[in-house]
Structure formats: structure tokens, C-alpha cells
Tab-separated table of C-alpha atoms in Angstrom:
chain	number	residue	atom	x	y	z
A	29	UNK	CA	211.300	20.500	103.674
A	30	UNK	CA	211.022	23.731	106.047
A	31	UNK	CA	210.583	25.828	102.909
A	32	UNK	CA	207.786	23.977	101.780
A	33	UNK	CA	206.408	23.290	105.654
A	34	UNK	CA	203.766	26.119	105.662
A	35	UNK	CA	201.876	24.621	102.475
A	36	UNK	CA	202.257	20.811	103.259
A	37	UNK	CA	200.913	21.323	106.826
A	38	UNK	CA	198.391	23.888	105.848
A	39	UNK	CA	196.715	21.940	103.531
A	40	UNK	CA	197.156	18.767	105.291
A	41	UNK	CA	195.063	20.549	108.412
A	42	UNK	CA	192.571	21.517	105.540
A	43	UNK	CA	192.066	18.092	104.723
A	44	UNK	CA	192.372	16.556	108.133
A	45	UNK	CA	189.356	15.537	110.186
A	46	UNK	CA	189.133	17.006	113.108
A	47	UNK	CA	187.779	15.728	116.948
A	48	UNK	CA	186.141	19.231	116.973
A	49	UNK	CA	183.096	18.995	115.017
A	50	UNK	CA	182.386	22.560	115.657
A	51	UNK	CA	185.405	23.753	114.101
A	52	UNK	CA	184.301	22.015	110.743
A	53	UNK	CA	181.208	23.411	110.748
A	54	UNK	CA	182.207	26.956	111.184
A	55	UNK	CA	184.900	26.485	108.263
A	56	UNK	CA	182.189	25.157	106.091
A	57	UNK	CA	179.776	28.137	107.002
A	58	UNK	CA	182.718	30.314	106.068
A	59	UNK	CA	183.310	28.814	102.833
A	60	UNK	CA	179.710	28.752	101.891
A	61	UNK	CA	179.429	32.507	102.870
A	62	UNK	CA	182.159	33.155	100.665
A	63	UNK	CA	180.481	31.279	98.150
A	64	UNK	CA	177.154	32.716	98.300
A	65	UNK	CA	178.521	36.348	98.365
A	66	UNK	CA	180.566	36.204	95.592
A	67	UNK	CA	177.722	34.339	93.300
A	68	UNK	CA	175.290	36.746	94.185
A	69	UNK	CA	177.662	39.842	93.624
A	70	UNK	CA	178.696	38.890	90.345
A	71	UNK	CA	174.732	38.149	89.526
A	72	UNK	CA	173.114	41.301	90.915
A	73	UNK	CA	176.143	43.506	88.852
A	74	UNK	CA	175.614	41.507	85.888
A	75	UNK	CA	171.869	41.970	85.987
A	76	UNK	CA	172.363	45.734	86.907
A	77	UNK	CA	174.576	46.039	83.416
A	78	UNK	CA	171.898	44.186	81.865
A	79	UNK	CA	169.366	47.131	82.734
A	80	UNK	CA	172.083	49.812	81.890
A	81	UNK	CA	172.725	48.301	78.455
A	82	UNK	CA	168.860	48.123	77.657
A	83	UNK	CA	168.362	51.756	78.558
A	84	UNK	CA	171.479	52.933	76.734
A	85	UNK	CA	170.388	50.819	74.063
A	86	UNK	CA	166.763	51.899	73.624
A	87	UNK	CA	166.600	55.386	75.117
A	88	UNK	CA	169.966	56.675	73.869
A	89	UNK	CA	169.141	54.794	70.648
A	90	UNK	CA	166.339	57.196	70.142
A	91	UNK	CA	167.758	60.299	71.587
A	92	UNK	CA	170.914	62.166	69.839
A	93	UNK	CA	174.291	61.773	70.866
A	94	UNK	CA	174.828	65.271	69.675
A	95	UNK	CA	173.027	68.071	67.844
A	96	UNK	CA	174.192	70.985	66.085
A	97	UNK	CA	172.229	73.977	65.434
A	98	UNK	CA	172.955	77.031	63.404
A	99	UNK	CA	171.540	80.137	64.748
A	100	UNK	CA	170.422	81.631	61.447
A	101	UNK	CA	168.874	78.413	60.326
A	102	UNK	CA	170.939	75.660	58.426
A	103	UNK	CA	170.118	75.450	54.676
A	104	UNK	CA	172.989	73.993	53.225
A	105	UNK	CA	172.769	70.717	55.809
A	106	UNK	CA	173.619	68.093	53.275
A	107	UNK	CA	177.177	69.837	52.567
A	108	UNK	CA	177.580	70.259	56.391
A	109	UNK	CA	176.540	66.653	57.262
A	110	UNK	CA	179.340	65.006	54.281
A	111	UNK	CA	181.667	67.453	56.315
A	112	UNK	CA	181.075	66.222	59.845
A	113	UNK	CA	180.709	62.468	58.645
A	114	UNK	CA	184.393	62.682	58.019
A	115	UNK	CA	185.089	63.182	61.497
A	116	UNK	CA	186.697	60.256	63.298
A	117	UNK	CA	184.183	59.898	65.978
A	118	UNK	CA	180.791	60.655	64.254
A	119	UNK	CA	179.084	57.837	62.572
A	120	UNK	CA	175.851	59.269	61.255
A	121	UNK	CA	174.262	62.239	60.478
A	122	UNK	CA	170.517	63.042	59.802
A	123	UNK	CA	168.474	66.461	59.592
A	124	UNK	CA	165.667	67.350	61.718
A	125	UNK	CA	162.912	69.473	62.844
A	126	UNK	CA	161.806	69.918	66.256
A	127	UNK	CA	158.219	71.253	67.009
A	128	UNK	CA	156.707	71.325	70.435
A	129	UNK	CA	153.069	71.145	70.384
A	130	UNK	CA	149.812	69.254	71.720
A	131	UNK	CA	147.837	66.190	69.892
A	132	UNK	CA	144.182	66.428	70.123
A	133	UNK	CA	141.701	63.448	68.804
A	134	UNK	CA	138.402	62.574	70.062
A	135	UNK	CA	138.430	65.245	72.718
A	136	UNK	CA	141.515	63.916	74.165
A	137	UNK	CA	144.856	66.111	74.294
A	138	UNK	CA	148.170	65.194	74.707
A	139	UNK	CA	151.861	67.337	74.597
A	140	UNK	CA	154.490	65.952	72.462
A	141	UNK	CA	157.660	66.220	70.789
A	142	UNK	CA	157.064	66.038	67.105
A	143	UNK	CA	160.331	65.632	65.067
A	144	UNK	CA	160.647	65.987	61.656
A	145	UNK	CA	162.616	63.933	59.831
A	146	UNK	CA	163.866	62.532	56.778
A	147	UNK	CA	163.007	58.877	56.504
A	148	UNK	CA	166.148	58.313	54.457
A	149	UNK	CA	168.680	59.347	56.592
A	150	UNK	CA	167.042	58.776	60.180
A	151	UNK	CA	168.573	55.100	60.374
A	152	UNK	CA	172.094	56.640	60.830
A	153	UNK	CA	171.137	58.061	64.079
A	154	UNK	CA	167.815	56.396	65.491
A	155	UNK	CA	166.728	53.078	65.989
A	156	UNK	CA	163.180	54.232	65.258
A	157	UNK	CA	162.990	51.998	62.256
A	158	UNK	CA	163.617	48.787	64.331
A	159	UNK	CA	160.762	49.360	66.813
A	160	UNK	CA	157.750	49.873	64.418
A	161	UNK	CA	154.559	48.078	65.672
A	162	UNK	CA	152.707	49.197	62.862
A	163	UNK	CA	153.245	51.060	59.794
A	164	UNK	CA	156.911	52.155	58.577
A	165	UNK	CA	158.982	55.402	58.241
A	166	UNK	CA	158.606	55.106	54.499
A	167	UNK	CA	155.180	56.132	54.873
A	168	UNK	CA	156.049	59.717	55.735
A	169	UNK	CA	155.742	61.021	52.314
A	170	UNK	CA	155.961	64.561	51.854
A	171	UNK	CA	152.979	66.667	51.401
A	172	UNK	CA	150.564	63.456	52.601
A	173	UNK	CA	150.962	65.226	56.255
A	174	UNK	CA	151.434	61.589	57.966
A	175	UNK	CA	152.456	60.909	61.801
A	176	UNK	CA	154.232	58.262	63.578
A	177	UNK	CA	152.962	58.270	67.418
A	178	UNK	CA	154.461	56.189	70.166
A	179	UNK	CA	152.294	53.306	71.602
A	180	UNK	CA	151.555	55.234	74.844
A	181	UNK	CA	150.834	58.509	73.130
A	182	UNK	CA	148.387	56.785	70.565
A	183	UNK	CA	146.871	54.897	73.498
A	184	UNK	CA	146.317	58.091	75.510
A	185	UNK	CA	144.698	59.648	72.326
A	186	UNK	CA	142.797	56.759	71.479
A	187	UNK	CA	143.796	56.520	67.863
A	188	UNK	CA	145.233	53.857	65.654
A	189	UNK	CA	146.669	53.811	62.164
A	190	UNK	CA	144.330	55.618	59.520
A	191	UNK	CA	142.789	57.881	62.327
A	192	UNK	CA	143.287	61.474	61.926
A	193	UNK	CA	144.812	63.573	64.881
A	194	UNK	CA	145.041	67.346	65.114
A	195	UNK	CA	148.455	69.265	66.201
A	196	UNK	CA	148.176	72.319	68.012
A	197	UNK	CA	151.498	74.457	67.871
A	198	UNK	CA	152.289	77.264	70.375
A	199	UNK	CA	152.440	79.972	67.913
A	200	UNK	CA	149.842	82.147	66.955
A	201	UNK	CA	148.599	82.730	63.016
A	202	UNK	CA	146.993	86.330	62.339
A	203	UNK	CA	143.818	86.169	60.128
A	204	UNK	CA	141.061	88.756	59.181
A	205	UNK	CA	139.170	87.105	62.099
A	206	UNK	CA	141.869	87.749	64.784
A	207	UNK	CA	144.717	85.625	66.014
A	208	UNK	CA	144.348	82.006	66.120
A	209	UNK	CA	146.737	79.157	67.122
A	210	UNK	CA	148.222	77.195	64.462
A	211	UNK	CA	146.427	73.632	64.087
A	212	UNK	CA	147.398	71.008	61.248
A	213	UNK	CA	145.611	67.720	60.585
A	214	UNK	CA	147.514	64.384	60.492
A	215	UNK	CA	146.869	61.122	59.672
A	216	UNK	CA	148.441	58.395	61.857
A	217	UNK	CA	150.526	56.221	59.737
A	218	UNK	CA	152.353	54.098	62.103
A	219	UNK	CA	153.217	53.174	65.530
A	220	UNK	CA	156.461	52.745	67.585
A	221	UNK	CA	157.384	51.311	70.712
A	222	UNK	CA	160.565	51.283	72.596
A	223	UNK	CA	159.157	50.624	75.883
A	224	UNK	CA	160.501	53.730	77.444
A	225	UNK	CA	158.835	57.156	78.271
A	226	UNK	CA	159.621	58.205	74.942
A	227	UNK	CA	156.761	56.166	73.694
A	228	UNK	CA	154.181	58.917	75.882
A	229	UNK	CA	155.935	62.101	74.401
A	230	UNK	CA	157.491	61.335	70.965
A	231	UNK	CA	156.191	61.663	67.298
A	232	UNK	CA	157.539	61.471	64.216
A	233	UNK	CA	156.448	63.516	60.863
A	234	UNK	CA	158.309	63.904	57.590
A	235	UNK	CA	160.586	66.804	57.566
A	236	UNK	CA	159.451	68.656	54.599
A	237	UNK	CA	155.713	68.915	56.321
A	238	UNK	CA	157.335	69.990	59.789
A	239	UNK	CA	159.657	72.911	57.777
A	240	UNK	CA	156.310	73.937	56.053
A	241	UNK	CA	154.185	73.881	59.632
A	242	UNK	CA	157.415	75.905	61.084
A	243	UNK	CA	157.476	78.366	58.307
A	244	UNK	CA	161.236	77.401	57.875
A	245	UNK	CA	161.149	77.304	53.963
A	246	UNK	CA	164.469	74.990	52.866
A	247	UNK	CA	166.061	75.573	56.188
A	248	UNK	CA	166.176	72.880	59.076
A	249	UNK	CA	166.537	72.820	62.827
A	250	UNK	CA	170.069	71.327	62.621
A	251	UNK	CA	171.505	67.994	62.416
A	252	UNK	CA	171.555	64.965	64.535
A	253	UNK	CA	175.056	63.200	64.929
A	254	UNK	CA	175.601	59.840	66.026
A	255	UNK	CA	179.012	58.996	67.653
A	256	UNK	CA	180.986	55.895	68.133
A	257	UNK	CA	181.349	56.613	71.810
A	258	UNK	CA	178.318	58.506	73.371
A	259	UNK	CA	180.412	59.012	76.735
A	260	UNK	CA	182.609	61.101	74.752
A	261	UNK	CA	179.599	63.371	73.267
A	262	UNK	CA	180.165	66.648	75.506
A	263	UNK	CA	183.721	66.926	74.412
A	264	UNK	CA	183.210	65.936	70.803
A	265	UNK	CA	180.175	68.166	70.544
A	266	UNK	CA	182.376	71.217	71.763
A	267	UNK	CA	185.129	70.437	69.551
A	268	UNK	CA	182.801	70.316	66.582
A	269	UNK	CA	181.280	73.876	67.654
A	270	UNK	CA	184.604	75.139	67.939
A	271	UNK	CA	185.925	73.926	64.687
A	272	UNK	CA	182.895	75.328	62.691
A	273	UNK	CA	183.366	78.500	64.515
A	274	UNK	CA	180.830	81.276	65.165
A	275	UNK	CA	176.957	81.000	64.097
A	276	UNK	CA	176.710	77.291	65.519
A	277	UNK	CA	175.711	75.772	68.629
A	278	UNK	CA	175.628	71.930	70.341
A	279	UNK	CA	173.784	70.007	72.693
A	280	UNK	CA	174.347	66.183	73.881
A	281	UNK	CA	172.454	63.634	75.461
A	282	UNK	CA	173.849	64.121	78.960
A	283	UNK	CA	171.396	67.890	79.260
A	284	UNK	CA	168.502	65.698	78.934
A	285	UNK	CA	169.225	62.242	80.153
A	286	UNK	CA	172.636	62.651	81.736
A	287	UNK	CA	170.760	62.474	85.219
A	288	UNK	CA	169.116	59.108	84.646
A	289	UNK	CA	172.612	57.476	83.729
A	290	UNK	CA	174.398	58.949	86.636
A	291	UNK	CA	171.766	57.599	88.989
A	292	UNK	CA	172.075	54.178	87.613
A	293	UNK	CA	175.986	54.128	87.832
A	294	UNK	CA	175.982	55.441	91.565
A	295	UNK	CA	173.108	52.774	92.433
A	296	UNK	CA	175.498	50.335	91.007
A	297	UNK	CA	178.377	51.290	93.058
A	298	UNK	CA	176.399	51.538	96.008
A	299	UNK	CA	175.177	47.979	95.699
A	300	UNK	CA	178.301	46.376	94.755
A	301	UNK	CA	179.676	48.220	98.109
A	302	UNK	CA	177.086	46.795	100.065
A	303	UNK	CA	177.064	43.359	98.584
A	304	UNK	CA	181.109	43.507	99.417
A	305	UNK	CA	180.466	43.965	102.661
A	306	UNK	CA	178.509	40.574	102.855
A	307	UNK	CA	181.304	39.135	101.170
A	308	UNK	CA	183.768	40.676	103.987
A	309	UNK	CA	181.598	39.137	106.758
A	310	UNK	CA	181.972	35.739	105.273
A	311	UNK	CA	185.708	36.440	104.814
A	312	UNK	CA	185.931	37.183	108.423
A	313	UNK	CA	184.430	34.291	109.619
A	314	UNK	CA	187.561	32.572	108.667
A	315	UNK	CA	189.224	34.502	111.651
A	316	UNK	CA	186.755	32.592	114.283
A	317	UNK	CA	187.605	29.427	112.275
A	318	UNK	CA	191.374	29.883	112.449
A	319	UNK	CA	191.504	31.127	116.061
A	320	UNK	CA	189.907	27.905	117.345
A	321	UNK	CA	192.476	26.066	115.273
A	322	UNK	CA	195.167	27.495	116.849
A	323	UNK	CA	193.782	26.946	120.110
A	324	UNK	CA	193.207	23.329	118.993
A	325	UNK	CA	196.825	23.015	117.540
A	326	UNK	CA	198.901	24.476	120.115
A	327	UNK	CA	200.596	20.915	120.766
A	328	UNK	CA	201.498	20.694	117.552
A	329	UNK	CA	202.878	24.423	117.035
A	330	UNK	CA	204.946	23.508	119.914
A	331	UNK	CA	206.282	20.443	118.369
A	332	UNK	CA	207.031	21.885	115.059
A	333	UNK	CA	208.767	25.180	116.653
A	334	UNK	CA	210.890	22.549	118.762
A	335	UNK	CA	212.259	20.899	115.384
A	336	UNK	CA	213.180	24.136	113.815
A	337	UNK	CA	210.171	25.650	112.569
A	338	UNK	CA	210.349	29.794	112.832
A	339	UNK	CA	207.473	31.997	113.538
A	340	UNK	CA	207.147	33.048	110.079
A	341	UNK	CA	206.451	29.413	108.969
A	342	UNK	CA	204.032	28.895	111.738
A	343	UNK	CA	202.198	31.918	110.147
A	344	UNK	CA	202.646	30.722	106.722
A	345	UNK	CA	200.636	27.428	107.798
A	346	UNK	CA	197.478	29.084	108.938
A	347	UNK	CA	197.877	31.778	106.314
A	348	UNK	CA	197.560	28.527	103.897
A	349	UNK	CA	194.772	27.083	105.675
A	350	UNK	CA	192.890	30.010	105.916
A	351	UNK	CA	193.451	30.925	101.810
A	352	UNK	CA	192.470	27.574	101.024
A	353	UNK	CA	189.187	27.802	102.495
A	354	UNK	CA	188.679	31.270	100.959
A	355	UNK	CA	189.705	30.042	97.383
A	356	UNK	CA	187.832	27.057	97.656
A	357	UNK	CA	184.678	29.596	98.561
A	358	UNK	CA	185.615	32.185	95.948
A	359	UNK	CA	185.981	29.381	92.949
A	360	UNK	CA	182.842	27.673	93.693
A	361	UNK	CA	180.888	31.002	93.803
A	362	UNK	CA	182.392	32.612	90.929
A	363	UNK	CA	181.210	29.399	88.723
A	364	UNK	CA	177.877	29.528	90.413
A	365	UNK	CA	177.689	33.261	89.775
A	366	UNK	CA	178.695	33.175	86.213
A	367	UNK	CA	176.283	30.118	85.705
A	368	UNK	CA	173.272	32.107	87.014
A	369	UNK	CA	173.998	35.427	85.351
A	370	UNK	CA	174.239	33.843	81.984
A	371	UNK	CA	171.144	31.753	82.763
A	372	UNK	CA	168.918	33.999	84.819
A	373	UNK	CA	166.915	35.205	81.934
A	374	UNK	CA	165.687	31.691	81.055
A	375	UNK	CA	165.491	30.785	84.745
A	376	UNK	CA	163.137	33.699	85.489
A	377	UNK	CA	161.178	32.955	82.025
A	378	UNK	CA	160.470	29.132	83.436
A	379	UNK	CA	159.410	30.332	86.732
A	380	UNK	CA	157.206	32.733	85.278
A	381	UNK	CA	155.438	30.074	82.985
A	382	UNK	CA	155.826	27.241	85.851
A	383	UNK	CA	153.890	29.379	88.167
A	384	UNK	CA	152.110	31.951	86.395
A	385	UNK	CA	153.904	34.865	87.931
A	386	UNK	CA	155.131	37.807	85.858
A	387	UNK	CA	157.894	39.756	87.381
A	388	UNK	CA	158.148	42.386	85.312
A	389	UNK	CA	155.013	44.117	83.291
A	390	UNK	CA	155.728	45.415	80.118
A	391	UNK	CA	152.927	47.719	80.590
A	392	UNK	CA	154.964	49.211	83.601
A	393	UNK	CA	158.481	48.621	82.962
A	394	UNK	CA	159.999	49.246	79.976
A	395	UNK	CA	161.278	45.472	79.525
A	396	UNK	CA	159.441	42.185	80.033
A	397	UNK	CA	162.133	40.017	80.782
A	398	UNK	CA	165.153	40.350	83.377
A	399	UNK	CA	168.422	41.173	81.252
A	400	UNK	CA	171.802	40.234	82.463
A	401	UNK	CA	174.983	41.338	80.760
A	402	UNK	CA	178.351	39.367	82.215
A	403	UNK	CA	181.267	41.833	82.441
A	404	UNK	CA	184.641	40.084	82.979
A	405	UNK	CA	186.196	43.036	84.576
A	406	UNK	CA	183.391	42.919	87.404
A	407	UNK	CA	184.015	39.251	87.740
A	408	UNK	CA	188.177	39.857	88.343
A	409	UNK	CA	187.359	42.841	90.519
A	410	UNK	CA	185.089	40.830	92.730
A	411	UNK	CA	187.671	37.844	92.863
A	412	UNK	CA	190.551	40.202	93.917
A	413	UNK	CA	188.327	41.957	96.306
A	414	UNK	CA	187.009	38.312	97.904
A	415	UNK	CA	190.936	37.225	97.997
A	416	UNK	CA	192.237	40.342	99.665
A	417	UNK	CA	189.230	40.324	102.188
A	418	UNK	CA	190.428	36.479	103.054
A	419	UNK	CA	193.885	37.125	103.071
A	420	UNK	CA	193.513	39.985	105.581
A	421	UNK	CA	191.104	37.522	107.677
A	422	UNK	CA	194.174	35.155	107.933
A	423	UNK	CA	196.855	37.320	109.279
A	424	UNK	CA	195.506	37.734	113.091
A	425	UNK	CA	195.139	34.123	113.802
A	426	UNK	CA	198.144	33.255	112.020
A	427	UNK	CA	200.292	36.102	114.140
A	428	UNK	CA	198.583	34.624	117.195
A	429	UNK	CA	199.834	31.109	116.237
A	430	UNK	CA	203.413	32.587	115.605
A	431	UNK	CA	203.892	33.725	119.173
A	432	UNK	CA	202.827	30.452	121.140
A	433	UNK	CA	205.664	29.531	123.407
A	434	UNK	CA	206.554	25.732	123.101
A	435	UNK	CA	207.624	25.718	126.399
A	436	UNK	CA	204.382	27.126	128.038
A	437	UNK	CA	202.494	24.367	125.992
A	438	UNK	CA	204.797	21.435	126.556
A	439	UNK	CA	205.154	22.039	130.074
A	440	UNK	CA	201.571	20.242	130.595
A	441	UNK	CA	201.713	17.608	127.594
């Protein structure tokens, strides 16, 4: 019976109606604080996971995970692509020619990176085909000098499908009349939009046209590779270059966009830390609740000690009571947090439609709705952290209860 005493008495104290309603109020606020803290932490981390996923899908869907280049030009690129695609980590390969230049149309100028691509291979390494607003990559026919522009780039130039633009490349052409910059007229055959800054500084043309413009002959600039795990791009790139030997070099996405994703991860950790502090404040409210309960139950403690309850059992009673309050708050918070994380996009959409308010403007942000991606590892870590903080908050009041001396209490009863 004494072995079960902490659970029986502790749970009875949780259910019992108290003469002191202030203690009940503090218990309720402690439970509500834990519930809100856990729910908000789950929701915020899920939204940040959603933003991270959108950025990773859209930006890194356009940016190559790895680029392999040959110092003397890459002519037999098809054989090399077939060789690299056999590697365990490589799931796609496509040739490219990059050319930095400036587009001009109707007196407007805008710098951009022009990627020469093979439309038949590009789907292996890029999501560009899934984000075409007008036209298609198949329109990039060799010799027709067509170009696909990002939506913001086309807007800045004031052009649409069918219009003509002039590309100026930073290389000079020597003619009998003198030295002139190299110019080429293109026809806009398509417009894409991924909702990121790439829409303002990226364009696509046929790789054969870009080979002619860059005077590469049959050579290409290199191969773009898609990996099954973008976070091993650095090590895999180095391994590929080592296996290919001298004459090859490689770069990966971390050199151009690594800082962005490091900043997102750092922001997620800092927000998680700050919200955990809120959970800690709510958990340590249990301290004040249990201290008042110990004071209110001094007579009960004394009687239990006289019938054989040990100080350890007395500590167990109040630890069980505090954990019961905390677990109720954590359980409700987890349920509310998961529900909000799974429905926040629909709730925000309904709120925007009902009140005519737009939280995320697609013209400013790269998305128009609030993304959310629930990760069960986050839920598990939040529950463990909240439970640990709740347990720690019960130790001091329980220790105070165990030190109550029956003789001092019963002397005045």
C-alpha cells in the first residue's frame, strides 16, 4: 500500500476540490501556460519547416547541387554524364553553358545570367519545366535564338512572349571598323516564375545557340548534377573531382546559397530557444502551485508520516501531482499544436477571404500562402523538453514537503 501511496495521494490531490481557490487558479494557469507554450512551439517550428522546404524546393530546384567543369573544355560530355549517373549519389546530369550578360529592350537594360541548356536533359536537374507561365522549354530550338526569361526580368524589360531582346555579353569583337561589344538578338519564347530572386536574374537559351555565342565549338561549359541528398553536395563534389583526376574542378550549391540556408537554420534554433523559455516559465509556475499546496497540506503530510510514510514517499506525492498537472498541459498543447500545424494554411486562407486581408503578397514574397510542415522529431523533442522542465519544477516543493516535521505540525492541531 505504501508503495502505491505517491500515485494514489498525488492523483487525488489533483482531482480534489480545494478550500483555497487561489491554488486552483494557479494550477489552472500553469497548465494553460504549458499548453500554450507547447502548442505555439509546435506551430512556429512547423511553419519554419514549411518555409525551409519551400526555399529548398524552389531555389535549389533551380540551382544545381553540383557543377563539374573541365579546365580545357568538355567535349565528350555525354560519355562523362553516363559515367557520373552510375554513381550512387547522383540521380541526374545535364550539360550547360553559362554566360553573364545584359539584356536590353525598348531602352531598358537589365543584367542576367543566361544558361544554355539542352531541353531534353534539363528535367533531370531542374524544376524549371514545372514553373513555366508561358511557353515551354521545347521552344528552345537550336538556331532559332529563342530565350526564356524569369517573370521579374521580363517585367523589368517590359517584354512578353514574341518580343525581341538584345543580349550584350562582356566580350569584345574585333572588326575592321574597330572593337565592339558582342551583341545578339533573341526572341522571347517563354516566361517562368519560381517566386524567388532567380526570376529577376536568370534566363535560359538553347545550349547550341550559347555554344555559338560563346565560341565554344562542340564543347560545353560543364555538367550540372542532381544528388539524392543536397546536404552531401560538398563531400560528393570533392569525391567526383578526385575520381576524375586532374583537369576537372567542381563547385556545389553551398558556395552560392549556403549562407541563406545556414541563416534559416540559425533562426529556427534561436526561435526554438526563445519559445522554450516560454515553456520553462509556464513549467516553473508549477513551483508556486506546489509550494502553496505543501503549505496547505502540512497536516496531511504529518499524519502520513506518523502512519509510516517515508520522506521519499512524501516527495513522490508532490512530484506525481506536479507531473500530472504538467502532463495534462503538455498533452492538450501537443494536440492543439498538431491540429494548428496541419490546418494553419487553410485557416489563414479563410481569414484572408473573410476579412479581405493578405498576409503574404506574392509580389513581395516568393509564396502567397503560409506553408507548414509538421516534423514528428520536433514534436518529440518539444514533449521531452517540456516534460523535463516540469519534472525539475516539482523537485524543490517536493523536497520542502519531505522536510516537514510531524511533531512541529501536530503540536498545534
